[in-house]
Amino acid sequence: MGKKRFWLSCLTMVLLLSMLSACSGSKESGQEKNKDQSSGDSKEKVTFTYFNAATGRDKNTNETRIGKIFEDQTGVNFKMEHLVGDENTKVGTFIASNNYPDVIVPGGSIDKLLGAGAFIPLNDLIDKYGPNIKRVYEPYYNLMKAEDGNIYFLPLSAVVGDYISAPDIEQGAFWIQRRVLKEAGYPKIKTFDEYLNLIRDYVKKHADENLTGYLALTTQDKFFSFTNAPMHLAGYPNDGGVIIDMKTHVANDYADDDYTKRYLQELNKLNAEGLFDKSSFVDNYDQYLAKVASGKVLGFFDYKWQVGQSMANLREAARKSGNDDLEYLALPIVYDANIKDQYLDPPSFVNNRGVGISVSAKDPVRIIKFFDNLLTDENQILSNWGIKGETYMVDDKGRFYRTAEQVAETSSESFRETFGFKYFEYSWPRYGSGSSLPDGNSVGASRQPEVAQMSYSEGDKKLLEAYGAKSFSGLFSDPDDRPWYPAWSIQIEQGSPAQIFTQKKGDLQRKYFPKMVLAAPSEFEGLWQEYVKEFNKLDVKGYEDLITKEVAKKIAIVQGKK
Amino acid sequence: MKQKVLVFMSIPFLIWLFIFKYLPLWGWTIAFQDFKPAQSLLKQEWVGLKHFKFLFQDEHFLQVMRNTLAMSFINLVLGFVTAITLAILLNELRKVMFKRTVQTISYLPHFISWVVAASIISNALATDGGIVNELLMWLGIIKEPILWLGEGKYFWGILGLSEVWKNVGWNTIIYLAAMTSIDPAQYEAAEIDGANRFQRIRNITLPGLKPVIIILLIMNIGNLLESGFEPQYLLGNGMNVDYSENLDIFVLKYGIQMGNFSLSIAAGMFKTVVSFILLFSANHIAKRLGEDRLF
């Protein structure tokens, strides 16, 4: 009896210990492994893991044409995993287990990874193994360094060579359906009033068609699409929740300014006239996309990358039917005729997104060499343009272009996946958007004027001719120089008063903005006063001061470098 | 020592329980710290009751608690009444095919995820072509389509009905199972004594179900602070936030999304303590009334 009990308790202990050690054992092994294994120039085949916090299809890089070529050059293959579900949850799991993929491209959760010490410092590795990385990123080193002076990740926006602006609108704008402009005889419009009146006139003439005059996107984390519009109308680019004075560089939260009030009041009027879609405030993202794609909506404000899916559908339908009336045109609408529009992003360096190597990485040297190899001119051409003669051509002056067939082929989603454009254009160390090659060609194919021209339809050309522009972004003013841009990329500490302020502000606006827009026009003023009172109870001053300070810091870094 | 073998067999489960249910309680200390991930619990900074203070002093907290309790209560009552009613109705059916069909149809929505269910609900409630508004207009009950999700006062009702639609079939299963254990001889005897259907339901079926109902009620009362998370999060928006935001959403916003895990733990502790009190009181009351109870 006594013997039995003894054995049993032994067994229990063993079980307990093995479970405990299984929980805690993995911590150290990762860091130790990478010390003794700094392989030199070996081209031996190796596979690393790569996590990208964007949705996409999981694949090995060597299963794509481009990735295969990179594997032949370096022997390195990546097993790519993409995000399913919520980014913060996924990253939280990584942190909790202290077991990371070798390479991580996080989105907004990068702070959490940095806070948890998930990335290894890259400074020494770049010095030793990364001549190309140094060439591309060195001008931005000061913006990339963490407080301890280390570089933990490579941002994706380092511009190389002369800056080439995008021919198409990639950011925010007031969109209007082409049939509205067509019927009005392609008028040149600039102010918000003109824009709304155009919509009013069209709906009046087509009263029986069940049209929606104006739509807004407000769902969950996309609420900024709604609150950002007044900032653009006032003539500022997307700095997030604040506008920065051009001369004094002081940050101002415009949520209680006349800019915001005027926007809400105009929408309130529209609503009273039955031209505003009330469901804007309850629809989810899918319902919103479906409404835009239906072609019943005449106008709305949004960022291209949020509504691009619906626009692509409309474009495809227009291509098939040869009638582009339901497609949208982006316009730089402002409040008053004397305001200069600033919808286009100034050349900027986003320093809170990027790609880093984790502490679990088995062989950081091979990875950094792979990164370095990506950043040669030849490989950037390969990632963006593809293979000469197959996905692009070169004319006798050395200009890159694509034939109509190549444009069609390279814009097909399935081709982009198998060829690898979808994976390598972005999300790896790269020449930032707007970069150019020494010979003047654009690095990004879509920014090459020849390619943009080739992709315009007959309708596009007619429209551009009517407005006397060469490209769609030609309708917009050139961006002014803003060394701090974008202010939204300023990192706000987790759980700090400033972060709690932004959360509370969001809650307040979500509650009051719909009320104000949907109220009877006579009640608007009262609601606005109530909102401003509530708003001023929050710590606006503290938040503005913080942003002002950070903006000054960023300007100092950027200009100190020049 | 007759039960020796049984005792030994239960040991692995006790170990399991200890490791997975008791050891993690150590993590409650996080609620009293400013927790930073990836550092040992012992190296954290201690802040006392700071997070509890934040929680209870926030002006929204009372509203959030009201919403949580109200929605929970609605779900509890509606859930019980509809499930028991449906179970009794199904039990009275004699055509097996029809009974099976009704049962299958009614529990299918249980297997749809809330993400899909919320999409269905918000499409059904849409102002342009949503089936609810179309139907009500066709019946002449309303003249203009109503923005159902845009009015806070409708939210609890919508949520309650959605929960019923989604879970009623599933919840009936346990009652139907309990009914099979009622002795058919009782029904036969009642029939011979001349009892009609309703009398049989009242005097045989319902008393037969009573133990199950009471046990489930006690267990559910313990969960009163769990009013669900997904439907409120997915159907909630700025216009109904005064009625839709519950404790879990509040914790998500100010705790997890801000990386403030300590606040989340503090809220979790609060919930556990309240649940504990509620469960024990309900159990105690059941005991006092001489009814079946959980323990």
PDB file of N, CA and C in Angstrom, chain A residues 1 4 8 12 15-16 19-20 27 88 95 98 100 112 115-117 220 277-279 281-284 286-287 291 493-496 499-500 503-504 507 510-511 514-515 518 534 537, chain B residues 1 4 8 11 15 18-20 23 36-39 54 58-60 63 118-119 122-123 126-128 147 149-150 233-234 236-239 241-242 245 253-254 256-261:
ATOM      1  N   MET A   1       0.835  -1.207   0.000  1.00  0.00           N
ATOM      2  CA  MET A   1       0.000   0.000   0.000  1.00  0.00           C
ATOM      3  C   MET A   1       0.868   1.254   0.000  1.00  0.00           C
ATOM      4  N   LYS A   4       2.759   1.716  -3.190  1.00  0.00           N
ATOM      5  CA  LYS A   4       1.921   2.184  -4.286  1.00  0.00           C
ATOM      6  C   LYS A   4       1.766   3.707  -4.244  1.00  0.00           C
ATOM      7  N   LEU A   8       2.842   6.506  -6.956  1.00  0.00           N
ATOM      8  CA  LEU A   8       1.829   7.380  -7.542  1.00  0.00           C
ATOM      9  C   LEU A   8       2.207   8.857  -7.393  1.00  0.00           C
ATOM     10  N   THR A  12       2.886  11.700 -10.244  1.00  0.00           N
ATOM     11  CA  THR A  12       2.250  13.010 -10.223  1.00  0.00           C
ATOM     12  C   THR A  12       3.269  14.127 -10.387  1.00  0.00           C
ATOM     13  N   LEU A  15       4.598  14.312 -13.889  1.00  0.00           N
ATOM     14  CA  LEU A  15       3.608  14.925 -14.771  1.00  0.00           C
ATOM     15  C   LEU A  15       3.600  16.439 -14.624  1.00  0.00           C
ATOM     16  N   LEU A  16       3.543  16.847 -13.357  1.00  0.00           N
ATOM     17  CA  LEU A  16       3.488  18.278 -13.060  1.00  0.00           C
ATOM     18  C   LEU A  16       4.696  19.013 -13.618  1.00  0.00           C
ATOM     19  N   MET A  19       4.846  19.326 -17.357  1.00  0.00           N
ATOM     20  CA  MET A  19       3.919  20.330 -17.879  1.00  0.00           C
ATOM     21  C   MET A  19       4.457  21.736 -17.655  1.00  0.00           C
ATOM     22  N   LEU A  20       4.994  21.954 -16.451  1.00  0.00           N
ATOM     23  CA  LEU A  20       5.514  23.280 -16.154  1.00  0.00           C
ATOM     24  C   LEU A  20       6.683  23.630 -17.061  1.00  0.00           C
ATOM     25  N   LYS A  27      11.502  29.845 -23.946  1.00  0.00           N
ATOM     26  CA  LYS A  27      11.882  31.249 -23.943  1.00  0.00           C
ATOM     27  C   LYS A  27      13.299  31.524 -24.461  1.00  0.00           C
ATOM     28  N   ASN A  88      -4.605  42.347 -33.533  1.00  0.00           N
ATOM     29  CA  ASN A  88      -4.118  42.452 -32.158  1.00  0.00           C
ATOM     30  C   ASN A  88      -4.159  41.109 -31.426  1.00  0.00           C
ATOM     31  N   ILE A  95       3.107  37.222 -28.681  1.00  0.00           N
ATOM     32  CA  ILE A  95       3.806  37.780 -27.528  1.00  0.00           C
ATOM     33  C   ILE A  95       3.670  36.860 -26.321  1.00  0.00           C
ATOM     34  N   ASN A  98       5.839  34.004 -26.676  1.00  0.00           N
ATOM     35  CA  ASN A  98       7.221  34.406 -26.934  1.00  0.00           C
ATOM     36  C   ASN A  98       7.839  33.584 -28.054  1.00  0.00           C
ATOM     37  N   TYR A 100       7.933  33.668 -32.134  1.00  0.00           N
ATOM     38  CA  TYR A 100       7.537  34.502 -33.263  1.00  0.00           C
ATOM     39  C   TYR A 100       7.938  33.867 -34.592  1.00  0.00           C
ATOM     40  N   LYS A 112       3.093  47.112 -29.886  1.00  0.00           N
ATOM     41  CA  LYS A 112       3.022  46.010 -28.935  1.00  0.00           C
ATOM     42  C   LYS A 112       4.235  45.110 -29.085  1.00  0.00           C
ATOM     43  N   GLY A 115       7.235  46.892 -27.738  1.00  0.00           N
ATOM     44  CA  GLY A 115       7.181  46.916 -26.284  1.00  0.00           C
ATOM     45  C   GLY A 115       7.568  45.584 -25.681  1.00  0.00           C
ATOM     46  N   ALA A 116       7.243  44.504 -26.390  1.00  0.00           N
ATOM     47  CA  ALA A 116       7.536  43.173 -25.874  1.00  0.00           C
ATOM     48  C   ALA A 116       8.944  42.720 -26.231  1.00  0.00           C
ATOM     49  N   GLY A 117       9.692  43.584 -26.923  1.00  0.00           N
ATOM     50  CA  GLY A 117      11.055  43.218 -27.305  1.00  0.00           C
ATOM     51  C   GLY A 117      11.097  42.095 -28.319  1.00  0.00           C
ATOM     52  N   GLN A 220     -17.531  51.042 -37.266  1.00  0.00           N
ATOM     53  CA  GLN A 220     -16.439  50.650 -36.368  1.00  0.00           C
ATOM     54  C   GLN A 220     -15.126  51.400 -36.561  1.00  0.00           C
ATOM     55  N   ASP A 277     -28.149  59.497 -47.142  1.00  0.00           N
ATOM     56  CA  ASP A 277     -28.577  58.144 -46.799  1.00  0.00           C
ATOM     57  C   ASP A 277     -28.430  57.919 -45.296  1.00  0.00           C
ATOM     58  N   LYS A 278     -29.573  57.909 -44.603  1.00  0.00           N
ATOM     59  CA  LYS A 278     -29.568  57.737 -43.144  1.00  0.00           C
ATOM     60  C   LYS A 278     -28.860  56.464 -42.711  1.00  0.00           C
ATOM     61  N   SER A 279     -28.964  55.417 -43.541  1.00  0.00           N
ATOM     62  CA  SER A 279     -28.378  54.135 -43.146  1.00  0.00           C
ATOM     63  C   SER A 279     -26.867  54.209 -43.033  1.00  0.00           C
ATOM     64  N   PHE A 281     -25.213  55.541 -41.000  1.00  0.00           N
ATOM     65  CA  PHE A 281     -24.783  55.420 -39.612  1.00  0.00           C
ATOM     66  C   PHE A 281     -25.030  54.045 -39.019  1.00  0.00           C
ATOM     67  N   VAL A 282     -25.716  53.175 -39.728  1.00  0.00           N
ATOM     68  CA  VAL A 282     -25.912  51.819 -39.198  1.00  0.00           C
ATOM     69  C   VAL A 282     -25.313  50.747 -40.099  1.00  0.00           C
ATOM     70  N   ASP A 283     -25.054  51.070 -41.343  1.00  0.00           N
ATOM     71  CA  ASP A 283     -24.554  50.049 -42.273  1.00  0.00           C
ATOM     72  C   ASP A 283     -23.183  49.541 -41.843  1.00  0.00           C
ATOM     73  N   ASN A 284     -22.931  48.269 -42.120  1.00  0.00           N
ATOM     74  CA  ASN A 284     -21.581  47.773 -41.920  1.00  0.00           C
ATOM     75  C   ASN A 284     -20.788  47.948 -43.226  1.00  0.00           C
ATOM     76  N   ASP A 286     -19.619  45.924 -45.487  1.00  0.00           N
ATOM     77  CA  ASP A 286     -20.101  45.206 -46.671  1.00  0.00           C
ATOM     78  C   ASP A 286     -21.296  45.905 -47.299  1.00  0.00           C
ATOM     79  N   GLN A 287     -22.198  46.367 -46.427  1.00  0.00           N
ATOM     80  CA  GLN A 287     -23.383  47.055 -46.956  1.00  0.00           C
ATOM     81  C   GLN A 287     -22.973  48.338 -47.664  1.00  0.00           C
ATOM     82  N   LYS A 291     -23.470  49.290 -51.613  1.00  0.00           N
ATOM     83  CA  LYS A 291     -24.195  50.480 -52.071  1.00  0.00           C
ATOM     84  C   LYS A 291     -23.397  51.244 -53.114  1.00  0.00           C
ATOM     85  N   GLU A 493       1.598  56.554 -26.743  1.00  0.00           N
ATOM     86  CA  GLU A 493       1.876  55.440 -25.841  1.00  0.00           C
ATOM     87  C   GLU A 493       0.596  54.715 -25.449  1.00  0.00           C
ATOM     88  N   GLN A 494       0.698  53.386 -25.385  1.00  0.00           N
ATOM     89  CA  GLN A 494      -0.446  52.561 -25.018  1.00  0.00           C
ATOM     90  C   GLN A 494      -0.965  52.946 -23.635  1.00  0.00           C
ATOM     91  N   GLY A 495      -2.285  53.170 -23.561  1.00  0.00           N
ATOM     92  CA  GLY A 495      -2.897  53.417 -22.260  1.00  0.00           C
ATOM     93  C   GLY A 495      -2.582  54.782 -21.660  1.00  0.00           C
ATOM     94  N   SER A 496      -1.914  55.659 -22.420  1.00  0.00           N
ATOM     95  CA  SER A 496      -1.573  56.982 -21.889  1.00  0.00           C
ATOM     96  C   SER A 496      -2.809  57.881 -21.919  1.00  0.00           C
ATOM     97  N   GLN A 499      -4.016  58.625 -25.338  1.00  0.00           N
ATOM     98  CA  GLN A 499      -4.735  57.560 -26.025  1.00  0.00           C
ATOM     99  C   GLN A 499      -6.153  57.436 -25.492  1.00  0.00           C
ATOM    100  N   ILE A 500      -6.296  57.589 -24.182  1.00  0.00           N
ATOM    101  CA  ILE A 500      -7.641  57.538 -23.611  1.00  0.00           C
ATOM    102  C   ILE A 500      -8.466  58.701 -24.163  1.00  0.00           C
ATOM    103  N   GLN A 503      -9.771  57.817 -27.601  1.00  0.00           N
ATOM    104  CA  GLN A 503     -10.855  56.850 -27.486  1.00  0.00           C
ATOM    105  C   GLN A 503     -12.146  57.546 -27.055  1.00  0.00           C
ATOM    106  N   LYS A 504     -12.033  58.419 -26.057  1.00  0.00           N
ATOM    107  CA  LYS A 504     -13.235  59.101 -25.551  1.00  0.00           C
ATOM    108  C   LYS A 504     -13.802  60.046 -26.603  1.00  0.00           C
ATOM    109  N   ASP A 507     -15.727  58.000 -29.016  1.00  0.00           N
ATOM    110  CA  ASP A 507     -17.022  57.604 -28.457  1.00  0.00           C
ATOM    111  C   ASP A 507     -18.025  58.748 -28.536  1.00  0.00           C
ATOM    112  N   ARG A 510     -19.076  59.431 -32.190  1.00  0.00           N
ATOM    113  CA  ARG A 510     -19.966  58.388 -32.682  1.00  0.00           C
ATOM    114  C   ARG A 510     -21.382  58.607 -32.188  1.00  0.00           C
ATOM    115  N   LYS A 511     -21.491  59.185 -30.996  1.00  0.00           N
ATOM    116  CA  LYS A 511     -22.805  59.377 -30.420  1.00  0.00           C
ATOM    117  C   LYS A 511     -23.462  60.649 -30.985  1.00  0.00           C
ATOM    118  N   PRO A 514     -24.070  61.424 -35.627  1.00  0.00           N
ATOM    119  CA  PRO A 514     -25.309  60.985 -36.285  1.00  0.00           C
ATOM    120  C   PRO A 514     -26.507  61.796 -35.815  1.00  0.00           C
ATOM    121  N   LYS A 515     -26.566  62.072 -34.512  1.00  0.00           N
ATOM    122  CA  LYS A 515     -27.687  62.863 -33.975  1.00  0.00           C
ATOM    123  C   LYS A 515     -27.782  64.202 -34.705  1.00  0.00           C
ATOM    124  N   LEU A 518     -28.902  63.886 -38.400  1.00  0.00           N
ATOM    125  CA  LEU A 518     -30.270  63.423 -38.615  1.00  0.00           C
ATOM    126  C   LEU A 518     -31.323  64.289 -37.912  1.00  0.00           C
ATOM    127  N   GLU A 534     -19.489  68.853 -24.012  1.00  0.00           N
ATOM    128  CA  GLU A 534     -18.983  67.534 -23.636  1.00  0.00           C
ATOM    129  C   GLU A 534     -17.529  67.371 -24.079  1.00  0.00           C
ATOM    130  N   LYS A 537     -14.847  68.918 -21.983  1.00  0.00           N
ATOM    131  CA  LYS A 537     -14.584  68.275 -20.708  1.00  0.00           C
ATOM    132  C   LYS A 537     -13.377  67.348 -20.820  1.00  0.00           C
TER     133      LYS A 537
ATOM    134  N   MET B   1     -12.053   1.667   2.096  1.00  0.00           N
ATOM    135  CA  MET B   1     -11.243   2.014   0.920  1.00  0.00           C
ATOM    136  C   MET B   1     -11.755   1.326  -0.328  1.00  0.00           C
ATOM    137  N   LYS B   4     -11.019   3.195  -3.651  1.00  0.00           N
ATOM    138  CA  LYS B   4      -9.620   3.500  -3.924  1.00  0.00           C
ATOM    139  C   LYS B   4      -9.365   3.742  -5.409  1.00  0.00           C
ATOM    140  N   PHE B   8      -8.064   7.145  -7.265  1.00  0.00           N
ATOM    141  CA  PHE B   8      -6.850   7.225  -8.095  1.00  0.00           C
ATOM    142  C   PHE B   8      -7.160   7.731  -9.498  1.00  0.00           C
ATOM    143  N   ILE B  11      -7.352  11.435  -9.860  1.00  0.00           N
ATOM    144  CA  ILE B  11      -6.162  12.267  -9.619  1.00  0.00           C
ATOM    145  C   ILE B  11      -5.675  13.032 -10.849  1.00  0.00           C
ATOM    146  N   ILE B  15      -5.184  17.105 -11.098  1.00  0.00           N
ATOM    147  CA  ILE B  15      -3.948  17.779 -11.521  1.00  0.00           C
ATOM    148  C   ILE B  15      -4.260  18.736 -12.668  1.00  0.00           C
ATOM    149  N   PHE B  18      -5.955  21.711 -11.343  1.00  0.00           N
ATOM    150  CA  PHE B  18      -5.040  22.578 -10.617  1.00  0.00           C
ATOM    151  C   PHE B  18      -4.214  23.422 -11.599  1.00  0.00           C
ATOM    152  N   ILE B  19      -3.683  22.767 -12.617  1.00  0.00           N
ATOM    153  CA  ILE B  19      -2.795  23.481 -13.544  1.00  0.00           C
ATOM    154  C   ILE B  19      -3.550  24.506 -14.383  1.00  0.00           C
ATOM    155  N   PHE B  20      -4.715  24.104 -14.873  1.00  0.00           N
ATOM    156  CA  PHE B  20      -5.386  24.998 -15.821  1.00  0.00           C
ATOM    157  C   PHE B  20      -6.415  25.929 -15.194  1.00  0.00           C
ATOM    158  N   LEU B  23      -3.712  27.474 -11.110  1.00  0.00           N
ATOM    159  CA  LEU B  23      -2.454  28.189 -11.347  1.00  0.00           C
ATOM    160  C   LEU B  23      -2.672  29.535 -12.045  1.00  0.00           C
ATOM    161  N   LYS B  36       3.193  45.039 -18.255  1.00  0.00           N
ATOM    162  CA  LYS B  36       3.838  45.124 -19.573  1.00  0.00           C
ATOM    163  C   LYS B  36       4.105  43.701 -20.034  1.00  0.00           C
ATOM    164  N   PRO B  37       3.645  43.352 -21.242  1.00  0.00           N
ATOM    165  CA  PRO B  37       3.793  41.977 -21.682  1.00  0.00           C
ATOM    166  C   PRO B  37       5.270  41.579 -21.796  1.00  0.00           C
ATOM    167  N   ALA B  38       5.498  40.275 -21.829  1.00  0.00           N
ATOM    168  CA  ALA B  38       6.816  39.703 -22.053  1.00  0.00           C
ATOM    169  C   ALA B  38       7.814  40.032 -20.952  1.00  0.00           C
ATOM    170  N   GLN B  39       7.308  40.395 -19.766  1.00  0.00           N
ATOM    171  CA  GLN B  39       8.214  40.512 -18.624  1.00  0.00           C
ATOM    172  C   GLN B  39       7.632  39.669 -17.508  1.00  0.00           C
ATOM    173  N   PHE B  54     -10.256  53.354 -11.929  1.00  0.00           N
ATOM    174  CA  PHE B  54     -10.597  53.820 -13.284  1.00  0.00           C
ATOM    175  C   PHE B  54     -11.936  53.242 -13.706  1.00  0.00           C
ATOM    176  N   ASP B  58     -15.384  55.795 -13.869  1.00  0.00           N
ATOM    177  CA  ASP B  58     -15.740  56.278 -15.194  1.00  0.00           C
ATOM    178  C   ASP B  58     -17.236  56.542 -15.250  1.00  0.00           C
ATOM    179  N   GLU B  59     -17.582  57.704 -15.838  1.00  0.00           N
ATOM    180  CA  GLU B  59     -19.000  58.076 -15.814  1.00  0.00           C
ATOM    181  C   GLU B  59     -19.868  57.128 -16.642  1.00  0.00           C
ATOM    182  N   HIS B  60     -19.224  56.421 -17.575  1.00  0.00           N
ATOM    183  CA  HIS B  60     -20.010  55.503 -18.384  1.00  0.00           C
ATOM    184  C   HIS B  60     -20.279  54.177 -17.690  1.00  0.00           C
ATOM    185  N   GLN B  63     -23.842  53.236 -16.769  1.00  0.00           N
ATOM    186  CA  GLN B  63     -24.649  52.965 -17.953  1.00  0.00           C
ATOM    187  C   GLN B  63     -24.299  51.579 -18.533  1.00  0.00           C
ATOM    188  N   ALA B 118     -25.276  38.553 -37.613  1.00  0.00           N
ATOM    189  CA  ALA B 118     -25.443  40.004 -37.498  1.00  0.00           C
ATOM    190  C   ALA B 118     -25.652  40.631 -38.873  1.00  0.00           C
ATOM    191  N   SER B 119     -24.965  40.101 -39.860  1.00  0.00           N
ATOM    192  CA  SER B 119     -25.150  40.604 -41.222  1.00  0.00           C
ATOM    193  C   SER B 119     -26.578  40.353 -41.694  1.00  0.00           C
ATOM    194  N   SER B 122     -28.863  42.752 -39.804  1.00  0.00           N
ATOM    195  CA  SER B 122     -28.839  44.162 -40.206  1.00  0.00           C
ATOM    196  C   SER B 122     -29.352  44.335 -41.636  1.00  0.00           C
ATOM    197  N   ASN B 123     -29.240  43.318 -42.458  1.00  0.00           N
ATOM    198  CA  ASN B 123     -29.864  43.402 -43.778  1.00  0.00           C
ATOM    199  C   ASN B 123     -31.384  43.341 -43.672  1.00  0.00           C
ATOM    200  N   ALA B 126     -32.698  46.719 -42.691  1.00  0.00           N
ATOM    201  CA  ALA B 126     -32.301  47.884 -43.490  1.00  0.00           C
ATOM    202  C   ALA B 126     -33.511  48.706 -43.903  1.00  0.00           C
ATOM    203  N   THR B 127     -33.276  49.996 -44.160  1.00  0.00           N
ATOM    204  CA  THR B 127     -34.407  50.858 -44.547  1.00  0.00           C
ATOM    205  C   THR B 127     -34.754  50.692 -46.013  1.00  0.00           C
ATOM    206  N   ASP B 128     -33.776  50.366 -46.843  1.00  0.00           N
ATOM    207  CA  ASP B 128     -34.128  50.189 -48.262  1.00  0.00           C
ATOM    208  C   ASP B 128     -34.211  48.707 -48.599  1.00  0.00           C
ATOM    209  N   LEU B 147     -35.488  53.250 -39.042  1.00  0.00           N
ATOM    210  CA  LEU B 147     -34.067  52.939 -38.935  1.00  0.00           C
ATOM    211  C   LEU B 147     -33.864  52.157 -37.631  1.00  0.00           C
ATOM    212  N   LEU B 149     -31.834  49.978 -36.256  1.00  0.00           N
ATOM    213  CA  LEU B 149     -30.590  49.940 -35.481  1.00  0.00           C
ATOM    214  C   LEU B 149     -30.121  51.341 -35.091  1.00  0.00           C
ATOM    215  N   GLY B 150     -30.808  52.369 -35.575  1.00  0.00           N
ATOM    216  CA  GLY B 150     -30.396  53.726 -35.270  1.00  0.00           C
ATOM    217  C   GLY B 150     -31.106  54.308 -34.058  1.00  0.00           C
ATOM    218  N   TYR B 233     -21.462  43.897 -30.170  1.00  0.00           N
ATOM    219  CA  TYR B 233     -20.349  44.547 -30.856  1.00  0.00           C
ATOM    220  C   TYR B 233     -20.657  44.719 -32.340  1.00  0.00           C
ATOM    221  N   LEU B 234     -21.270  43.688 -32.928  1.00  0.00           N
ATOM    222  CA  LEU B 234     -21.491  43.716 -34.368  1.00  0.00           C
ATOM    223  C   LEU B 234     -22.698  44.556 -34.760  1.00  0.00           C
ATOM    224  N   GLY B 236     -23.942  47.001 -32.725  1.00  0.00           N
ATOM    225  CA  GLY B 236     -23.860  48.312 -32.079  1.00  0.00           C
ATOM    226  C   GLY B 236     -23.292  49.351 -33.023  1.00  0.00           C
ATOM    227  N   ASN B 237     -23.712  50.590 -32.860  1.00  0.00           N
ATOM    228  CA  ASN B 237     -23.133  51.703 -33.606  1.00  0.00           C
ATOM    229  C   ASN B 237     -23.327  52.963 -32.783  1.00  0.00           C
ATOM    230  N   GLY B 238     -22.832  54.073 -33.326  1.00  0.00           N
ATOM    231  CA  GLY B 238     -22.854  55.311 -32.559  1.00  0.00           C
ATOM    232  C   GLY B 238     -24.243  55.724 -32.111  1.00  0.00           C
ATOM    233  N   MET B 239     -25.253  55.355 -32.878  1.00  0.00           N
ATOM    234  CA  MET B 239     -26.582  55.857 -32.560  1.00  0.00           C
ATOM    235  C   MET B 239     -27.253  55.074 -31.448  1.00  0.00           C
ATOM    236  N   VAL B 241     -25.385  53.434 -29.066  1.00  0.00           N
ATOM    237  CA  VAL B 241     -24.329  53.072 -28.120  1.00  0.00           C
ATOM    238  C   VAL B 241     -24.786  53.192 -26.666  1.00  0.00           C
ATOM    239  N   ASP B 242     -25.728  54.102 -26.392  1.00  0.00           N
ATOM    240  CA  ASP B 242     -26.196  54.260 -25.023  1.00  0.00           C
ATOM    241  C   ASP B 242     -26.896  53.012 -24.510  1.00  0.00           C
ATOM    242  N   GLU B 245     -23.734  49.299 -25.503  1.00  0.00           N
ATOM    243  CA  GLU B 245     -22.404  49.050 -24.962  1.00  0.00           C
ATOM    244  C   GLU B 245     -22.508  48.304 -23.637  1.00  0.00           C
ATOM    245  N   LYS B 253     -12.584  48.107 -25.340  1.00  0.00           N
ATOM    246  CA  LYS B 253     -12.171  49.431 -25.805  1.00  0.00           C
ATOM    247  C   LYS B 253     -11.072  50.030 -24.943  1.00  0.00           C
ATOM    248  N   TYR B 254     -11.273  49.978 -23.637  1.00  0.00           N
ATOM    249  CA  TYR B 254     -10.329  50.672 -22.760  1.00  0.00           C
ATOM    250  C   TYR B 254      -9.243  49.743 -22.222  1.00  0.00           C
ATOM    251  N   ILE B 256      -8.203  45.965 -23.714  1.00  0.00           N
ATOM    252  CA  ILE B 256      -7.423  45.171 -24.665  1.00  0.00           C
ATOM    253  C   ILE B 256      -6.927  46.000 -25.838  1.00  0.00           C
ATOM    254  N   GLN B 257      -7.793  46.859 -26.408  1.00  0.00           N
ATOM    255  CA  GLN B 257      -7.363  47.625 -27.574  1.00  0.00           C
ATOM    256  C   GLN B 257      -6.259  48.607 -27.242  1.00  0.00           C
ATOM    257  N   MET B 258      -6.190  49.031 -25.999  1.00  0.00           N
ATOM    258  CA  MET B 258      -5.138  49.962 -25.614  1.00  0.00           C
ATOM    259  C   MET B 258      -3.951  49.234 -25.021  1.00  0.00           C
ATOM    260  N   GLY B 259      -3.981  47.919 -25.069  1.00  0.00           N
ATOM    261  CA  GLY B 259      -2.878  47.168 -24.495  1.00  0.00           C
ATOM    262  C   GLY B 259      -2.856  47.269 -22.982  1.00  0.00           C
ATOM    263  N   ASN B 260      -3.969  47.695 -22.387  1.00  0.00           N
ATOM    264  CA  ASN B 260      -4.035  47.834 -20.935  1.00  0.00           C
ATOM    265  C   ASN B 260      -4.637  46.555 -20.348  1.00  0.00           C
ATOM    266  N   PHE B 261      -3.818  45.512 -20.315  1.00  0.00           N
ATOM    267  CA  PHE B 261      -4.331  44.214 -19.884  1.00  0.00           C
ATOM    268  C   PHE B 261      -4.745  44.246 -18.420  1.00  0.00           C
TER     269      PHE B 261
END
